[in-house]
Tab-separated table of C-alpha atoms and ligand atoms in Angstrom:
chain	number	residue	atom	x	y	z
A	42	UNK	CA	6.213	-37.748	-46.799
A	43	UNK	CA	3.543	-35.043	-46.652
A	44	UNK	CA	0.192	-35.994	-45.182
A	45	UNK	CA	-2.701	-36.275	-47.637
A	46	UNK	CA	-4.942	-33.210	-47.319
A	47	UNK	CA	-8.191	-33.798	-49.262
A	48	UNK	CA	-8.692	-30.057	-49.845
A	49	UNK	CA	-5.173	-29.538	-51.123
A	50	UNK	CA	-3.252	-32.611	-52.282
A	51	UNK	CA	-5.607	-33.722	-55.128
A	52	UNK	CA	-5.500	-30.187	-56.578
A	53	UNK	CA	-1.707	-29.932	-56.620
A	54	UNK	CA	-0.622	-32.027	-59.550
A	55	UNK	CA	2.813	-31.601	-61.076
A	56	UNK	CA	2.109	-32.303	-64.736
A	57	UNK	CA	5.831	-32.855	-65.359
A	58	UNK	CA	5.429	-36.165	-63.468
A	59	UNK	CA	3.427	-37.497	-66.422
A	60	UNK	CA	6.475	-37.381	-68.688
A	61	UNK	CA	8.442	-39.569	-66.289
A	62	UNK	CA	5.908	-42.397	-66.723
A	63	UNK	CA	6.728	-44.945	-69.390
A	64	UNK	CA	3.964	-47.432	-68.845
A	65	UNK	CA	0.577	-46.799	-70.557
A	66	UNK	CA	-1.476	-48.074	-67.629
A	67	UNK	CA	0.275	-45.677	-65.237
A	68	UNK	CA	-0.229	-42.839	-67.711
A	69	UNK	CA	-3.974	-43.500	-67.804
A	70	UNK	CA	-3.996	-43.644	-64.000
A	71	UNK	CA	-2.373	-40.201	-64.019
A	72	UNK	CA	-5.222	-38.894	-66.223
A	73	UNK	CA	-7.691	-40.044	-63.564
A	74	UNK	CA	-6.193	-37.488	-61.179
A	75	UNK	CA	-7.832	-34.848	-63.374
A	76	UNK	CA	-11.113	-36.748	-63.802
A	77	UNK	CA	-11.707	-36.771	-60.013
A	78	UNK	CA	-11.474	-32.968	-59.884
A	79	UNK	CA	-14.792	-32.687	-61.755
A	80	UNK	CA	-17.715	-31.000	-59.996
A	81	UNK	CA	-20.520	-33.207	-58.673
A	82	UNK	CA	-23.791	-32.600	-56.952
A	83	UNK	CA	-23.173	-32.218	-53.142
A	84	UNK	CA	-19.567	-33.186	-54.007
A	85	UNK	CA	-20.716	-36.792	-53.706
A	86	UNK	CA	-18.224	-37.866	-56.432
A	87	UNK	CA	-20.509	-40.690	-57.584
A	88	UNK	CA	-17.944	-42.369	-59.824
A	89	UNK	CA	-15.423	-45.136	-60.170
A	90	UNK	CA	-13.094	-46.083	-63.008
A	91	UNK	CA	-11.373	-49.124	-64.459
A	92	UNK	CA	-8.309	-48.981	-66.674
A	93	UNK	CA	-8.488	-51.417	-69.592
A	94	UNK	CA	-6.364	-52.184	-72.627
A	95	UNK	CA	-8.479	-49.767	-74.732
A	96	UNK	CA	-8.879	-46.901	-72.317
A	97	UNK	CA	-10.952	-46.181	-69.226
A	98	UNK	CA	-14.362	-47.502	-68.193
A	99	UNK	CA	-16.477	-45.124	-66.105
A	100	UNK	CA	-18.976	-46.476	-63.584
A	101	UNK	CA	-21.740	-44.790	-61.614
A	102	UNK	CA	-21.435	-45.337	-57.873
A	103	UNK	CA	-25.110	-45.567	-56.977
A	104	UNK	CA	-24.274	-45.841	-53.288
A	105	UNK	CA	-23.458	-42.135	-53.551
A	106	UNK	CA	-26.813	-41.122	-55.006
A	107	UNK	CA	-28.907	-38.370	-53.423
A	108	UNK	CA	-32.374	-39.907	-53.146
A	109	UNK	CA	-34.067	-36.719	-51.896
A	110	UNK	CA	-32.313	-33.955	-53.853
A	111	UNK	CA	-31.819	-36.035	-57.007
A	112	UNK	CA	-34.390	-38.844	-57.008
A	113	UNK	CA	-34.087	-39.526	-60.758
A	114	UNK	CA	-30.241	-39.504	-60.738
A	115	UNK	CA	-30.257	-36.612	-63.213
A	116	UNK	CA	-27.492	-34.721	-61.425
A	117	UNK	CA	-25.604	-37.937	-60.717
A	118	UNK	CA	-25.449	-38.645	-64.464
A	119	UNK	CA	-24.414	-35.076	-65.288
A	120	UNK	CA	-21.661	-35.301	-62.672
A	121	UNK	CA	-20.352	-38.433	-64.405
A	122	UNK	CA	-20.414	-36.607	-67.748
A	123	UNK	CA	-18.364	-33.826	-66.126
A	124	UNK	CA	-15.736	-36.357	-64.993
A	125	UNK	CA	-15.560	-37.715	-68.557
A	126	UNK	CA	-14.990	-34.156	-69.832
A	127	UNK	CA	-12.031	-33.648	-67.476
A	128	UNK	CA	-10.609	-36.991	-68.517
A	129	UNK	CA	-10.818	-36.030	-72.199
A	130	UNK	CA	-9.308	-32.578	-71.641
A	131	UNK	CA	-6.369	-34.068	-69.713
A	132	UNK	CA	-5.996	-36.823	-72.330
A	133	UNK	CA	-5.822	-34.243	-75.140
A	134	UNK	CA	-3.251	-32.209	-73.209
A	135	UNK	CA	-0.987	-35.258	-72.799
A	136	UNK	CA	-1.330	-36.324	-76.443
A	137	UNK	CA	-4.209	-38.776	-76.444
A	138	UNK	CA	-7.202	-38.863	-78.748
A	139	UNK	CA	-10.381	-39.880	-76.928
A	140	UNK	CA	-13.684	-41.282	-78.125
A	141	UNK	CA	-16.557	-41.871	-75.751
A	142	UNK	CA	-19.294	-44.440	-75.898
A	143	UNK	CA	-22.070	-43.793	-73.386
A	144	UNK	CA	-24.405	-46.557	-72.283
A	145	UNK	CA	-27.739	-46.568	-70.516
A	146	UNK	CA	-27.064	-47.979	-67.044
A	147	UNK	CA	-29.205	-51.147	-67.150
A	148	UNK	CA	-27.208	-53.016	-64.546
A	149	UNK	CA	-25.585	-51.003	-61.818
A	150	UNK	CA	-22.349	-52.935	-62.175
A	151	UNK	CA	-21.884	-52.151	-65.893
A	152	UNK	CA	-19.883	-49.124	-67.081
A	153	UNK	CA	-21.881	-46.072	-68.204
A	154	UNK	CA	-19.067	-44.832	-70.418
A	155	UNK	CA	-16.157	-46.323	-72.276
A	156	UNK	CA	-13.487	-43.749	-73.020
A	157	UNK	CA	-11.183	-45.178	-75.683
A	158	UNK	CA	-7.737	-43.559	-75.615
A	159	UNK	CA	-5.161	-43.644	-78.384
A	160	UNK	CA	-1.865	-41.788	-78.564
A	161	UNK	CA	-1.843	-39.173	-81.296
A	162	UNK	CA	0.359	-36.372	-82.561
A	163	UNK	CA	-2.726	-34.278	-83.364
A	164	UNK	CA	-4.797	-34.098	-80.159
A	165	UNK	CA	-7.967	-32.009	-80.025
A	166	UNK	CA	-6.618	-28.524	-79.271
A	167	UNK	CA	-10.058	-27.191	-78.335
A	168	UNK	CA	-9.975	-29.631	-75.428
A	169	UNK	CA	-6.237	-29.358	-74.654
A	170	UNK	CA	-6.369	-25.561	-74.254
A	171	UNK	CA	-8.734	-25.986	-71.271
A	172	UNK	CA	-6.272	-28.156	-69.342
A	173	UNK	CA	-4.977	-25.590	-66.854
A	174	UNK	CA	-8.560	-24.644	-65.939
A	175	UNK	CA	-9.187	-28.131	-64.476
A	176	UNK	CA	-7.247	-27.363	-61.277
A	177	UNK	CA	-8.431	-23.725	-61.189
A	178	UNK	CA	-12.197	-24.346	-61.538
A	179	UNK	CA	-14.195	-23.964	-58.329
A	180	UNK	CA	-17.879	-23.384	-57.693
A	181	UNK	CA	-18.146	-19.901	-56.185
A	182	UNK	CA	-21.269	-19.314	-54.063
A	183	UNK	CA	-20.328	-15.821	-52.854
A	184	UNK	CA	-22.200	-12.709	-53.975
A	185	UNK	CA	-20.821	-11.389	-57.267
A	186	UNK	CA	-19.975	-7.790	-58.109
A	187	UNK	CA	-22.588	-5.821	-60.005
A	188	UNK	CA	-20.425	-5.732	-63.072
A	189	UNK	CA	-21.090	-6.835	-66.648
A	190	UNK	CA	-19.020	-9.647	-68.146
A	191	UNK	CA	-16.026	-8.442	-70.137
A	192	UNK	CA	-16.949	-8.400	-73.837
A	193	UNK	CA	-14.082	-10.549	-75.113
A	194	UNK	CA	-14.633	-13.112	-72.382
A	195	UNK	CA	-18.346	-13.176	-73.102
A	196	UNK	CA	-17.658	-13.704	-76.804
A	197	UNK	CA	-15.780	-16.979	-76.022
A	198	UNK	CA	-18.672	-18.162	-73.874
A	199	UNK	CA	-21.224	-17.260	-76.534
A	200	UNK	CA	-19.163	-18.980	-79.265
A	201	UNK	CA	-19.250	-22.199	-77.253
A	202	UNK	CA	-22.947	-21.871	-76.422
A	203	UNK	CA	-23.748	-21.314	-80.085
A	204	UNK	CA	-22.041	-24.603	-80.911
A	205	UNK	CA	-24.412	-26.276	-78.415
A	206	UNK	CA	-27.762	-24.545	-78.925
A	207	UNK	CA	-29.742	-27.542	-77.713
A	208	UNK	CA	-27.827	-27.708	-74.385
A	209	UNK	CA	-27.036	-24.107	-73.427
A	210	UNK	CA	-29.500	-21.213	-73.268
A	211	UNK	CA	-29.071	-17.670	-71.873
A	212	UNK	CA	-31.929	-16.333	-69.767
A	213	UNK	CA	-32.829	-13.018	-71.405
A	214	UNK	CA	-32.392	-10.025	-69.028
A	215	UNK	CA	-36.128	-9.304	-69.274
A	216	UNK	CA	-36.848	-12.687	-67.571
A	217	UNK	CA	-34.146	-12.388	-64.881
A	218	UNK	CA	-36.541	-11.328	-62.139
A	219	UNK	CA	-39.105	-13.985	-62.915
A	220	UNK	CA	-36.386	-16.636	-62.839
A	221	UNK	CA	-35.173	-15.255	-59.486
A	222	UNK	CA	-38.760	-15.635	-58.238
A	223	UNK	CA	-38.763	-19.293	-59.343
A	224	UNK	CA	-35.460	-19.962	-57.561
A	225	UNK	CA	-36.778	-18.362	-54.374
A	226	UNK	CA	-40.106	-20.209	-54.584
A	227	UNK	CA	-38.301	-23.538	-55.041
A	228	UNK	CA	-35.977	-22.752	-52.124
A	229	UNK	CA	-38.957	-22.104	-49.859
A	230	UNK	CA	-40.481	-25.476	-50.764
A	231	UNK	CA	-37.260	-27.502	-50.566
A	232	UNK	CA	-35.741	-25.953	-47.455
A	233	UNK	CA	-38.964	-26.345	-45.508
A	234	UNK	CA	-38.790	-30.124	-46.145
A	235	UNK	CA	-37.042	-31.833	-43.268
A	236	UNK	CA	-35.906	-34.730	-45.470
A	237	UNK	CA	-34.224	-32.320	-47.904
A	238	UNK	CA	-32.430	-30.456	-45.114
A	239	UNK	CA	-31.353	-33.705	-43.487
A	240	UNK	CA	-29.817	-35.051	-46.698
A	241	UNK	CA	-28.044	-31.749	-47.362
A	242	UNK	CA	-26.738	-31.653	-43.765
A	243	UNK	CA	-25.316	-35.166	-44.235
A	244	UNK	CA	-23.025	-33.747	-46.947
A	245	UNK	CA	-21.945	-30.534	-45.176
A	246	UNK	CA	-18.536	-30.754	-43.485
A	247	UNK	CA	-16.860	-28.606	-40.831
A	248	UNK	CA	-14.140	-26.488	-42.461
A	249	UNK	CA	-11.261	-28.444	-40.948
A	250	UNK	CA	-12.783	-31.871	-41.567
A	251	UNK	CA	-10.596	-34.563	-43.126
A	252	UNK	CA	-13.586	-35.942	-45.092
A	253	UNK	CA	-12.840	-36.830	-48.704
A	254	UNK	CA	-16.229	-35.701	-50.028
A	255	UNK	CA	-19.114	-33.324	-49.270
A	256	UNK	CA	-19.221	-29.537	-49.146
A	257	UNK	CA	-17.173	-27.654	-46.558
A	258	UNK	CA	-19.216	-25.076	-44.654
A	259	UNK	CA	-16.903	-22.253	-45.781
A	260	UNK	CA	-18.288	-22.711	-49.300
A	261	UNK	CA	-21.465	-21.117	-47.897
A	262	UNK	CA	-19.507	-18.396	-46.106
A	263	UNK	CA	-19.736	-20.105	-42.683
A	264	UNK	CA	-16.583	-19.302	-40.684
A	265	UNK	CA	-14.413	-21.845	-38.826
A	266	UNK	CA	-15.844	-21.813	-35.282
A	267	UNK	CA	-19.453	-22.021	-36.505
A	268	UNK	CA	-18.770	-24.567	-39.218
A	269	UNK	CA	-18.887	-27.564	-36.877
A	270	UNK	CA	-22.464	-26.596	-36.027
A	271	UNK	CA	-23.546	-26.089	-39.648
A	272	UNK	CA	-24.921	-29.618	-40.282
A	273	UNK	CA	-26.878	-29.518	-37.021
A	274	UNK	CA	-28.281	-26.050	-37.791
A	275	UNK	CA	-29.375	-27.045	-41.301
A	276	UNK	CA	-31.035	-30.212	-39.995
A	277	UNK	CA	-32.709	-28.490	-37.064
A	278	UNK	CA	-33.931	-25.119	-38.367
A	279	UNK	CA	-36.248	-24.206	-41.199
A	280	UNK	CA	-34.091	-21.582	-42.897
A	281	UNK	CA	-36.356	-21.413	-45.960
A	282	UNK	CA	-37.194	-17.701	-45.721
A	283	UNK	CA	-33.652	-16.352	-45.340
A	284	UNK	CA	-32.219	-18.841	-47.822
A	285	UNK	CA	-34.746	-18.008	-50.516
A	286	UNK	CA	-34.246	-14.244	-50.089
A	287	UNK	CA	-30.474	-14.760	-50.389
A	288	UNK	CA	-30.763	-16.853	-53.561
A	289	UNK	CA	-33.292	-14.424	-55.056
A	290	UNK	CA	-30.694	-11.716	-54.750
A	291	UNK	CA	-27.948	-13.895	-56.243
A	292	UNK	CA	-30.116	-14.666	-59.278
A	293	UNK	CA	-31.364	-11.114	-59.673
A	294	UNK	CA	-27.901	-9.530	-59.484
A	295	UNK	CA	-26.051	-12.083	-61.617
A	296	UNK	CA	-24.300	-10.699	-64.678
A	297	UNK	CA	-25.872	-13.596	-66.569
A	298	UNK	CA	-27.968	-16.724	-66.083
A	299	UNK	CA	-27.393	-19.804	-68.223
A	300	UNK	CA	-29.694	-22.808	-68.343
A	301	UNK	CA	-28.391	-26.258	-69.271
A	302	UNK	CA	-31.104	-28.089	-71.182
A	303	UNK	CA	-31.318	-31.754	-72.215
A	304	UNK	CA	-33.778	-34.574	-72.611
A	305	UNK	CA	-34.333	-36.621	-69.463
A	306	UNK	CA	-32.852	-39.929	-70.701
A	307	UNK	CA	-29.557	-41.145	-69.230
A	308	UNK	CA	-27.416	-40.691	-72.323
A	309	UNK	CA	-28.629	-37.122	-72.930
A	310	UNK	CA	-27.855	-36.300	-69.288
A	311	UNK	CA	-24.366	-37.813	-69.459
A	312	UNK	CA	-23.649	-35.765	-72.594
A	313	UNK	CA	-25.108	-32.627	-71.006
A	314	UNK	CA	-22.752	-33.108	-68.040
A	315	UNK	CA	-19.804	-33.309	-70.404
A	316	UNK	CA	-20.878	-30.092	-72.164
A	317	UNK	CA	-21.531	-28.434	-68.783
A	318	UNK	CA	-17.971	-29.092	-67.613
A	319	UNK	CA	-16.487	-27.786	-70.867
A	320	UNK	CA	-18.513	-24.597	-70.328
A	321	UNK	CA	-17.268	-24.346	-66.710
A	322	UNK	CA	-13.677	-24.750	-67.890
A	323	UNK	CA	-14.193	-22.033	-70.522
A	324	UNK	CA	-15.654	-19.729	-67.854
A	325	UNK	CA	-12.631	-20.475	-65.650
A	326	UNK	CA	-10.213	-19.767	-68.503
A	327	UNK	CA	-12.007	-16.458	-69.015
A	328	UNK	CA	-11.790	-15.657	-65.252
A	329	UNK	CA	-15.580	-15.690	-64.918
A	330	UNK	CA	-17.064	-17.154	-61.707
A	331	UNK	CA	-20.191	-19.259	-61.519
A	332	UNK	CA	-22.467	-21.137	-59.169
A	333	UNK	CA	-25.614	-23.222	-59.475
A	334	UNK	CA	-29.210	-22.190	-58.764
A	335	UNK	CA	-30.925	-25.422	-59.812
A	336	UNK	CA	-33.714	-25.439	-57.264
A	337	UNK	CA	-36.625	-24.888	-59.731
A	338	UNK	CA	-35.688	-28.155	-61.483
A	339	UNK	CA	-36.646	-30.116	-58.347
A	340	UNK	CA	-40.270	-28.934	-58.378
A	341	UNK	CA	-42.310	-30.081	-61.404
A	342	UNK	CA	-44.463	-26.963	-61.914
A	343	UNK	CA	-41.572	-24.549	-61.391
A	344	UNK	CA	-39.389	-26.450	-63.823
A	345	UNK	CA	-42.221	-26.317	-66.369
A	346	UNK	CA	-42.571	-22.570	-65.845
A	347	UNK	CA	-38.848	-22.058	-66.365
A	348	UNK	CA	-38.973	-24.196	-69.511
A	349	UNK	CA	-41.723	-22.105	-71.050
A	350	UNK	CA	-39.775	-18.941	-70.228
A	351	UNK	CA	-36.641	-20.324	-71.895
A	352	UNK	CA	-38.602	-21.397	-74.994
A	353	UNK	CA	-35.955	-24.129	-75.417
A	354	UNK	CA	-36.535	-27.320	-77.374
A	355	UNK	CA	-35.432	-29.416	-74.388
A	356	UNK	CA	-36.287	-29.187	-70.681
A	357	UNK	CA	-33.975	-27.339	-68.274
A	358	UNK	CA	-31.700	-29.488	-66.103
A	359	UNK	CA	-29.467	-26.913	-64.384
A	360	UNK	CA	-29.283	-23.165	-63.906
A	361	UNK	CA	-25.990	-21.287	-63.550
A	362	UNK	CA	-25.332	-17.715	-62.571
A	363	UNK	CA	-22.142	-16.099	-63.829
A	364	UNK	CA	-20.251	-12.996	-62.744
A	365	UNK	CA	-17.205	-11.832	-60.846
A	366	UNK	CA	-16.636	-12.698	-57.192
A	367	UNK	CA	-13.849	-13.036	-54.657
A	368	UNK	CA	-11.709	-16.087	-55.458
A	369	UNK	CA	-12.334	-19.422	-53.723
A	370	UNK	CA	-9.245	-19.913	-51.582
A	371	UNK	CA	-9.776	-23.457	-50.344
A	372	UNK	CA	-10.971	-26.031	-52.871
A	373	UNK	CA	-13.505	-28.701	-51.963
A	374	UNK	CA	-12.147	-32.128	-50.944
A	375	UNK	CA	-11.625	-34.980	-53.366
A	376	UNK	CA	-11.145	-38.717	-53.039
A	377	UNK	CA	-7.753	-39.822	-54.370
A	378	UNK	CA	-7.532	-42.020	-57.468
A	379	UNK	CA	-6.812	-45.228	-55.539
A	380	UNK	CA	-10.147	-44.776	-53.720
A	381	UNK	CA	-12.141	-44.630	-56.971
A	382	UNK	CA	-10.318	-47.192	-59.060
A	383	UNK	CA	-11.831	-50.626	-59.635
A	384	UNK	CA	-9.407	-53.489	-60.044
B	516	LIG	C1	-24.797	-31.697	-61.777
B	516	LIG	C2	-24.384	-30.753	-60.669
B	516	LIG	C3	-25.336	-30.129	-59.897
B	516	LIG	C4	-24.961	-29.233	-58.893
B	516	LIG	N1	-25.923	-28.592	-58.175
B	516	LIG	C5	-25.578	-27.670	-57.258
B	516	LIG	C6	-26.585	-26.932	-56.575
B	516	LIG	O1	-27.787	-27.112	-56.803
B	516	LIG	N2	-26.195	-26.002	-55.655
B	516	LIG	C7	-24.875	-25.771	-55.395
B	516	LIG	O2	-24.578	-24.905	-54.572
B	516	LIG	N3	-23.895	-26.464	-56.033
B	516	LIG	C8	-24.228	-27.396	-56.955
B	516	LIG	N4	-23.249	-28.087	-57.632
B	516	LIG	C9	-21.834	-27.809	-57.335
B	516	LIG	C10	-21.250	-28.846	-56.400
B	516	LIG	O3	-21.730	-28.698	-55.092
B	516	LIG	C11	-19.719	-28.725	-56.460
B	516	LIG	O4	-19.305	-29.097	-57.731
B	516	LIG	C12	-19.027	-29.602	-55.433
B	516	LIG	O5	-19.317	-29.188	-54.134
B	516	LIG	C13	-17.518	-29.602	-55.617
B	516	LIG	O6	-17.003	-28.289	-55.539
B	516	LIG	P1	-16.209	-27.628	-56.740
B	516	LIG	O7	-17.158	-27.504	-57.889
B	516	LIG	O8	-15.801	-26.300	-56.212
B	516	LIG	O9	-15.048	-28.496	-57.083
B	516	LIG	C14	-23.600	-28.992	-58.640
B	516	LIG	C15	-22.624	-29.642	-59.418
B	516	LIG	C16	-23.016	-30.513	-60.424
B	516	LIG	C17	-21.977	-31.188	-61.266
């Protein structure tokens, strides 16, 4: 039997295996293989799941929270919403209708979402058509080409954004530079904080690590031999100046910048995470790359400044740059389903 490789095995799913399964519980367990491929802040994968007679309960794993980078659990909740989106897309592909009930997490042990699943002959095709993108979606932090987004591809993105005007907003080109300034200013503040660097370093992994979570150093372009030193370097050195100049350039040269906006309550954030992941899957289907530049959201005044620039009804939660870059060759690790399933 092949050894489990956390950067490979979870991403290689043979969908034909689903049709060999006769038992409903095992089928739902198969769907979870797609849910765990969702993006999450620092790749902390702050989720667990329980299969029930009605569907799947989704729980927040608060032991995986990021108290410094995400003190209000905003990104944790959006990450959970993203996992729900993958679950629904996979469910639609395999002929299930899904309905989701989100709950405010009052007690940490209670589910934050109940995804009811019912077999149907008319699954949601808007969801099902995104299925193949689940295993192809990767956050791409490399510099992008200075090239405009293909018009047809952009039209699909705009169509989706127009269906979600309260959650998705384009930064107008005129504001691109000012937004890049905000990203760089936030970087300087955050990266000069030792506590921020320490928490980030705790989630950075050497490229050949067998860890099931966290971000491999190659995602930041750090090659093999240096990657083992990456956590130490981040912890030890104040890299604020170089990091902020780098991110300024990424924001400035992006073919487009998209802000995800939502109210700050838990249910709005869970829903925003679900919409975020659908957008990321659409981008993937359209062969558009993306990465996050959320830093201004961590600093109150900078977030406020971004909000007034966006003129959106709701506050910004995330900022994405889109464009065309070299493909990500090695996906980030994932925990297997048995590690995230509650009995
Ligand atoms: C809510 C949320 C916030 C994120 N914030 C950042 C971020 O600020 N910077 C960044 O480089 N990546 C960010 N990411 C991307 C994650 O680091 C990435 O999803 C994770 O490492 C797994 O990699 P993958 O997306 O390639 O599967 C974020 C992802 C989510 C869902």
